[in-house]
Amino acid sequence: PEPKCQGERLALEFAKHHDLPGTVVRPTAIYGPGDRRLLKLFQLIARRRFVMIGDGTVYYHMVYVEDLVRGFRLLAERPEAVGQVVIIGGDEYRSLEDVVALIADTLGMPRPRLHFPSRPIQEFGSLCEKLCRPLGITPPIYRRRVDFFTKSRAFSIDKARRLLDYVPRISLEEGIRRTAEWYFEHGDLARAPLAEPSAVTR
């Protein structure tokens, strides 16, 4: 979004003006133990209540928290990173359908099969926002939530590889497994047998 780009430019200009070593980091979707932004997705799949909006072919690019921290450290150590804008992400991006299937496999649950068309959901979300916001009511559904299902988030980490020798170490399969284990340990999900990484299919 434009405000974010403006913020990045201002940050780099400020750093340059004050002779500070500034770098802009753009992480892809962060996940891992301690992060609960994906918890609702895990819970819906675990309870067999997840419904895909759209066909699920949009891409989703994630980065495991340990890989992100490693990227930050590399950026702090490399003089050539000063003044740069760098994307830090996982080794690959997958379709949203694949990510959902992977989570289901890891939780030992059936893969969700139900799809709803995205267009009427988007229109309903827009209508909810228009009606609810003037009344100070949180919309039950809004366009930004629908965007999760309809907008691709696929990015290139080639610059990080080239500039920092950055190589993600945690595969998506392993990262999802570790995240699920953390949710189980902290009572966010009902305990269930976890699939071994080798048993998870792409």
CSV table of N, CA, C and O in Angstrom, one decimal, residues 116-189:
chain,number,residue,atom,x,y,z
A,116,PHE,N,-16.5,-21.6,-1.5
A,116,PHE,CA,-17.6,-20.6,-1.8
A,116,PHE,C,-17.0,-19.6,-2.9
A,116,PHE,O,-15.8,-19.3,-2.9
A,117,PRO,N,-17.9,-19.2,-3.8
A,117,PRO,CA,-17.4,-18.2,-4.8
A,117,PRO,C,-17.0,-16.9,-4.1
A,117,PRO,O,-17.7,-16.5,-3.2
A,118,SER,N,-16.0,-16.3,-4.6
A,118,SER,CA,-15.4,-15.1,-3.9
A,118,SER,C,-16.2,-13.8,-4.2
A,118,SER,O,-16.4,-12.9,-3.3
A,119,ARG,N,-16.8,-13.7,-5.4
A,119,ARG,CA,-17.4,-12.4,-5.8
A,119,ARG,C,-18.6,-12.0,-4.9
A,119,ARG,O,-18.6,-10.9,-4.3
A,120,PRO,N,-19.5,-12.9,-4.6
A,120,PRO,CA,-20.6,-12.5,-3.7
A,120,PRO,C,-20.2,-12.2,-2.3
A,120,PRO,O,-20.7,-11.4,-1.6
A,121,ILE,N,-19.1,-12.9,-1.8
A,121,ILE,CA,-18.6,-12.7,-0.5
A,121,ILE,C,-17.9,-11.3,-0.4
A,121,ILE,O,-18.1,-10.6,0.6
A,122,GLN,N,-17.2,-11.0,-1.5
A,122,GLN,CA,-16.6,-9.6,-1.5
A,122,GLN,C,-17.6,-8.5,-1.5
A,122,GLN,O,-17.5,-7.5,-0.7
A,123,GLU,N,-18.7,-8.7,-2.3
A,123,GLU,CA,-19.7,-7.7,-2.3
A,123,GLU,C,-20.5,-7.6,-1.0
A,123,GLU,O,-20.8,-6.5,-0.5
A,124,PHE,N,-20.7,-8.7,-0.3
A,124,PHE,CA,-21.3,-8.7,1.0
A,124,PHE,C,-20.4,-8.1,2.0
A,124,PHE,O,-20.9,-7.3,2.9
A,125,GLY,N,-19.1,-8.3,1.9
A,125,GLY,CA,-18.1,-7.7,2.8
A,125,GLY,C,-18.2,-6.1,2.7
A,125,GLY,O,-18.1,-5.4,3.7
A,126,SER,N,-18.2,-5.7,1.4
A,126,SER,CA,-18.3,-4.2,1.2
A,126,SER,C,-19.5,-3.6,1.8
A,126,SER,O,-19.5,-2.5,2.4
A,127,LEU,N,-20.7,-4.3,1.6
A,127,LEU,CA,-21.9,-3.9,2.1
A,127,LEU,C,-21.9,-3.8,3.7
A,127,LEU,O,-22.4,-2.8,4.3
A,128,CYS,N,-21.3,-4.8,4.3
A,128,CYS,CA,-21.2,-4.9,5.8
A,128,CYS,C,-20.4,-3.7,6.3
A,128,CYS,O,-20.8,-3.0,7.3
A,129,GLU,N,-19.3,-3.4,5.6
A,129,GLU,CA,-18.5,-2.3,6.0
A,129,GLU,C,-19.3,-0.9,5.9
A,129,GLU,O,-19.2,-0.1,6.9
A,130,LYS,N,-20.0,-0.7,4.8
A,130,LYS,CA,-20.7,0.5,4.7
A,130,LYS,C,-21.8,0.7,5.7
A,130,LYS,O,-22.1,1.8,6.2
A,131,LEU,N,-22.5,-0.4,6.1
A,131,LEU,CA,-23.6,-0.4,7.0
A,131,LEU,C,-23.1,-0.3,8.5
A,131,LEU,O,-23.7,0.4,9.3
A,132,CYS,N,-22.0,-1.0,8.8
A,132,CYS,CA,-21.6,-1.2,10.2
A,132,CYS,C,-20.7,0.0,10.7
A,132,CYS,O,-20.9,0.4,11.8
A,133,ARG,N,-19.8,0.5,9.8
A,133,ARG,CA,-18.9,1.5,10.3
A,133,ARG,C,-19.5,2.7,10.8
A,133,ARG,O,-19.1,3.3,11.9
A,134,PRO,N,-20.5,3.3,10.1
A,134,PRO,CA,-21.2,4.5,10.7
A,134,PRO,C,-21.8,4.3,12.0
A,134,PRO,O,-22.0,5.2,12.8
A,135,LEU,N,-22.2,3.0,12.3
A,135,LEU,CA,-22.8,2.7,13.6
A,135,LEU,C,-21.8,2.3,14.6
A,135,LEU,O,-22.2,2.0,15.8
A,136,GLY,N,-20.5,2.3,14.3
A,136,GLY,CA,-19.5,1.9,15.3
A,136,GLY,C,-19.5,0.4,15.5
A,136,GLY,O,-19.1,-0.1,16.6
A,137,ILE,N,-20.1,-0.4,14.6
A,137,ILE,CA,-20.1,-1.9,14.8
A,137,ILE,C,-19.0,-2.5,14.0
A,137,ILE,O,-18.8,-2.2,12.8
A,138,THR,N,-18.4,-3.5,14.5
A,138,THR,CA,-17.4,-4.3,13.8
A,138,THR,C,-18.1,-5.1,12.8
A,138,THR,O,-18.9,-6.0,13.2
A,139,PRO,N,-17.7,-5.0,11.5
A,139,PRO,CA,-18.4,-5.8,10.5
A,139,PRO,C,-18.1,-7.3,10.7
A,139,PRO,O,-17.0,-7.7,11.0
A,140,PRO,N,-19.1,-8.2,10.5
A,140,PRO,CA,-18.9,-9.6,10.6
A,140,PRO,C,-18.0,-10.2,9.6
A,140,PRO,O,-17.3,-11.2,9.8
A,141,ILE,N,-17.9,-9.5,8.4
A,141,ILE,CA,-17.0,-9.8,7.4
A,141,ILE,C,-16.7,-8.5,6.6
A,141,ILE,O,-17.5,-7.6,6.5
A,142,TYR,N,-15.4,-8.4,6.2
A,142,TYR,CA,-15.0,-7.2,5.4
A,142,TYR,C,-14.1,-7.6,4.3
A,142,TYR,O,-13.5,-8.7,4.3
A,143,ARG,N,-13.9,-6.7,3.4
A,143,ARG,CA,-13.1,-7.0,2.2
A,143,ARG,C,-11.7,-7.5,2.5
A,143,ARG,O,-11.2,-8.3,1.8
A,144,ARG,N,-11.1,-6.8,3.5
A,144,ARG,CA,-9.7,-7.2,3.7
A,144,ARG,C,-9.6,-8.7,4.1
A,144,ARG,O,-8.6,-9.3,3.8
A,145,ARG,N,-10.6,-9.2,4.9
A,145,ARG,CA,-10.5,-10.6,5.2
A,145,ARG,C,-10.7,-11.5,4.0
A,145,ARG,O,-10.1,-12.5,3.9
A,146,VAL,N,-11.6,-11.0,3.1
A,146,VAL,CA,-11.8,-11.8,1.9
A,146,VAL,C,-10.5,-11.7,1.0
A,146,VAL,O,-10.2,-12.7,0.3
A,147,ASP,N,-9.8,-10.6,1.1
A,147,ASP,CA,-8.6,-10.5,0.3
A,147,ASP,C,-7.6,-11.6,0.6
A,147,ASP,O,-6.8,-12.0,-0.3
A,148,PHE,N,-7.6,-12.1,1.8
A,148,PHE,CA,-6.7,-13.2,2.2
A,148,PHE,C,-6.9,-14.4,1.2
A,148,PHE,O,-5.9,-15.1,0.9
A,149,PHE,N,-8.1,-14.6,0.7
A,149,PHE,CA,-8.4,-15.7,-0.2
A,149,PHE,C,-8.3,-15.4,-1.6
A,149,PHE,O,-8.3,-16.3,-2.5
A,150,THR,N,-8.2,-14.1,-2.0
A,150,THR,CA,-8.3,-13.7,-3.4
A,150,THR,C,-7.1,-13.0,-3.9
A,150,THR,O,-7.0,-12.8,-5.2
A,151,LYS,N,-6.2,-12.6,-3.1
A,151,LYS,CA,-5.0,-11.9,-3.6
A,151,LYS,C,-3.7,-12.7,-3.4
A,151,LYS,O,-3.4,-13.2,-2.3
A,152,SER,N,-3.0,-12.9,-4.5
A,152,SER,CA,-1.7,-13.7,-4.4
A,152,SER,C,-0.7,-12.9,-3.6
A,152,SER,O,-0.5,-11.7,-3.8
A,153,ARG,N,0.1,-13.6,-2.8
A,153,ARG,CA,1.2,-13.0,-2.1
A,153,ARG,C,2.4,-13.9,-2.4
A,153,ARG,O,2.8,-14.7,-1.6
A,154,ALA,N,3.0,-13.7,-3.6
A,154,ALA,CA,4.2,-14.4,-4.0
A,154,ALA,C,5.3,-13.4,-4.2
A,154,ALA,O,5.1,-12.5,-5.0
A,155,PHE,N,6.5,-13.6,-3.6
A,155,PHE,CA,7.5,-12.7,-3.7
A,155,PHE,C,8.9,-13.3,-4.0
A,155,PHE,O,9.0,-14.6,-3.9
A,156,SER,N,9.8,-12.6,-4.5
A,156,SER,CA,11.1,-13.1,-4.8
A,156,SER,C,12.1,-12.7,-3.6
A,156,SER,O,12.1,-11.5,-3.2
A,157,ILE,N,12.9,-13.7,-3.2
A,157,ILE,CA,13.9,-13.4,-2.1
A,157,ILE,C,15.3,-13.5,-2.8
A,157,ILE,O,16.3,-13.6,-2.1
A,158,ASP,N,15.3,-13.3,-4.1
A,158,ASP,CA,16.6,-13.4,-4.8
A,158,ASP,C,17.6,-12.3,-4.3
A,158,ASP,O,18.8,-12.5,-4.2
A,159,LYS,N,17.1,-11.1,-4.0
A,159,LYS,CA,17.9,-10.0,-3.6
A,159,LYS,C,18.6,-10.4,-2.2
A,159,LYS,O,19.8,-10.1,-2.0
A,160,ALA,N,17.8,-11.0,-1.3
A,160,ALA,CA,18.3,-11.4,0.0
A,160,ALA,C,19.4,-12.5,-0.2
A,160,ALA,O,20.4,-12.5,0.5
A,161,ARG,N,19.1,-13.4,-1.1
A,161,ARG,CA,20.1,-14.5,-1.4
A,161,ARG,C,21.4,-13.9,-1.9
A,161,ARG,O,22.5,-14.2,-1.5
A,162,ARG,N,21.3,-12.9,-2.9
A,162,ARG,CA,22.4,-12.3,-3.5
A,162,ARG,C,23.2,-11.4,-2.6
A,162,ARG,O,24.4,-11.5,-2.5
A,163,LEU,N,22.5,-10.6,-1.9
A,163,LEU,CA,23.1,-9.5,-1.1
A,163,LEU,C,23.6,-10.1,0.3
A,163,LEU,O,24.6,-9.6,0.8
A,164,LEU,N,22.9,-11.0,0.8
A,164,LEU,CA,23.2,-11.4,2.2
A,164,LEU,C,23.6,-12.9,2.3
A,164,LEU,O,24.0,-13.3,3.4
A,165,ASP,N,23.6,-13.6,1.2
A,165,ASP,CA,23.8,-15.1,1.2
A,165,ASP,C,22.7,-15.7,2.1
A,165,ASP,O,23.0,-16.7,2.8
A,166,TYR,N,21.5,-15.1,2.1
A,166,TYR,CA,20.4,-15.6,2.9
A,166,TYR,C,19.8,-16.9,2.4
A,166,TYR,O,19.5,-16.9,1.2
A,167,VAL,N,19.7,-17.9,3.2
A,167,VAL,CA,19.1,-19.2,2.8
A,167,VAL,C,18.2,-19.6,3.9
A,167,VAL,O,18.6,-19.9,5.0
A,168,PRO,N,16.9,-19.7,3.6
A,168,PRO,CA,15.9,-20.2,4.6
A,168,PRO,C,16.3,-21.6,5.0
A,168,PRO,O,16.6,-22.4,4.1
A,169,ARG,N,16.2,-21.9,6.3
A,169,ARG,CA,16.5,-23.2,6.7
A,169,ARG,C,15.4,-24.1,7.1
A,169,ARG,O,15.5,-25.3,7.2
A,170,ILE,N,14.2,-23.5,7.4
A,170,ILE,CA,13.0,-24.2,7.9
A,170,ILE,C,12.0,-24.4,6.7
A,170,ILE,O,11.5,-23.4,6.2
A,171,SER,N,11.8,-25.6,6.3
A,171,SER,CA,10.8,-25.9,5.3
A,171,SER,C,9.4,-25.5,5.8
A,171,SER,O,9.2,-25.5,7.0
A,172,LEU,N,8.5,-25.4,4.9
A,172,LEU,CA,7.1,-25.1,5.3
A,172,LEU,C,6.5,-26.2,6.0
A,172,LEU,O,5.8,-26.0,7.0
A,173,GLU,N,6.8,-27.4,5.6
A,173,GLU,CA,6.3,-28.6,6.4
A,173,GLU,C,6.8,-28.6,7.8
A,173,GLU,O,6.0,-28.8,8.7
A,174,GLU,N,8.1,-28.4,8.0
A,174,GLU,CA,8.7,-28.4,9.3
A,174,GLU,C,8.1,-27.2,10.2
A,174,GLU,O,7.8,-27.3,11.4
A,175,GLY,N,8.0,-26.0,9.5
A,175,GLY,CA,7.5,-24.9,10.2
A,175,GLY,C,6.1,-25.0,10.7
A,175,GLY,O,5.7,-24.6,11.8
A,176,ILE,N,5.3,-25.6,9.8
A,176,ILE,CA,3.8,-25.8,10.2
A,176,ILE,C,3.8,-26.8,11.3
A,176,ILE,O,3.0,-26.7,12.3
A,177,ARG,N,4.6,-27.9,11.3
A,177,ARG,CA,4.6,-28.9,12.3
A,177,ARG,C,5.0,-28.2,13.7
A,177,ARG,O,4.3,-28.5,14.7
A,178,ARG,N,6.0,-27.4,13.7
A,178,ARG,CA,6.5,-26.8,14.9
A,178,ARG,C,5.4,-25.8,15.5
A,178,ARG,O,5.2,-25.7,16.7
A,179,THR,N,4.8,-25.1,14.6
A,179,THR,CA,3.7,-24.2,15.0
A,179,THR,C,2.6,-24.9,15.6
A,179,THR,O,2.0,-24.5,16.6
A,180,ALA,N,2.2,-26.0,15.0
A,180,ALA,CA,1.0,-26.8,15.5
A,180,ALA,C,1.4,-27.3,16.9
A,180,ALA,O,0.6,-27.3,17.8
A,181,GLU,N,2.6,-27.8,17.0
A,181,GLU,CA,3.0,-28.3,18.3
A,181,GLU,C,3.0,-27.3,19.4
A,181,GLU,O,2.5,-27.5,20.5
A,182,TRP,N,3.4,-26.0,19.0
A,182,TRP,CA,3.3,-24.9,20.0
A,182,TRP,C,1.9,-24.6,20.4
A,182,TRP,O,1.6,-24.4,21.6
A,183,TYR,N,1.0,-24.6,19.4
A,183,TYR,CA,-0.4,-24.4,19.7
A,183,TYR,C,-1.0,-25.5,20.6
A,183,TYR,O,-1.8,-25.2,21.6
A,184,PHE,N,-0.6,-26.7,20.4
A,184,PHE,CA,-1.1,-27.8,21.3
A,184,PHE,C,-0.5,-27.6,22.7
A,184,PHE,O,-1.3,-27.7,23.7
A,185,GLU,N,0.7,-27.3,22.8
A,185,GLU,CA,1.4,-27.2,24.1
A,185,GLU,C,0.8,-26.0,24.9
A,185,GLU,O,0.7,-26.1,26.2
A,186,HIS,N,0.3,-25.0,24.3
A,186,HIS,CA,-0.3,-23.8,25.0
A,186,HIS,C,-1.8,-23.9,25.0
A,186,HIS,O,-2.4,-22.9,25.4
A,187,GLY,N,-2.4,-25.0,24.7
A,187,GLY,CA,-3.8,-25.1,24.8
A,187,GLY,C,-4.7,-24.4,23.8
A,187,GLY,O,-5.9,-24.3,24.0
A,188,ASP,N,-4.0,-24.0,22.7
A,188,ASP,CA,-4.8,-23.3,21.7
A,188,ASP,C,-5.6,-24.2,20.7
A,188,ASP,O,-6.5,-23.9,20.1
A,189,LEU,N,-5.1,-25.5,20.7
A,189,LEU,CA,-5.7,-26.5,19.9
A,189,LEU,C,-5.9,-27.7,20.8
A,189,LEU,O,-5.1,-28.0,21.7
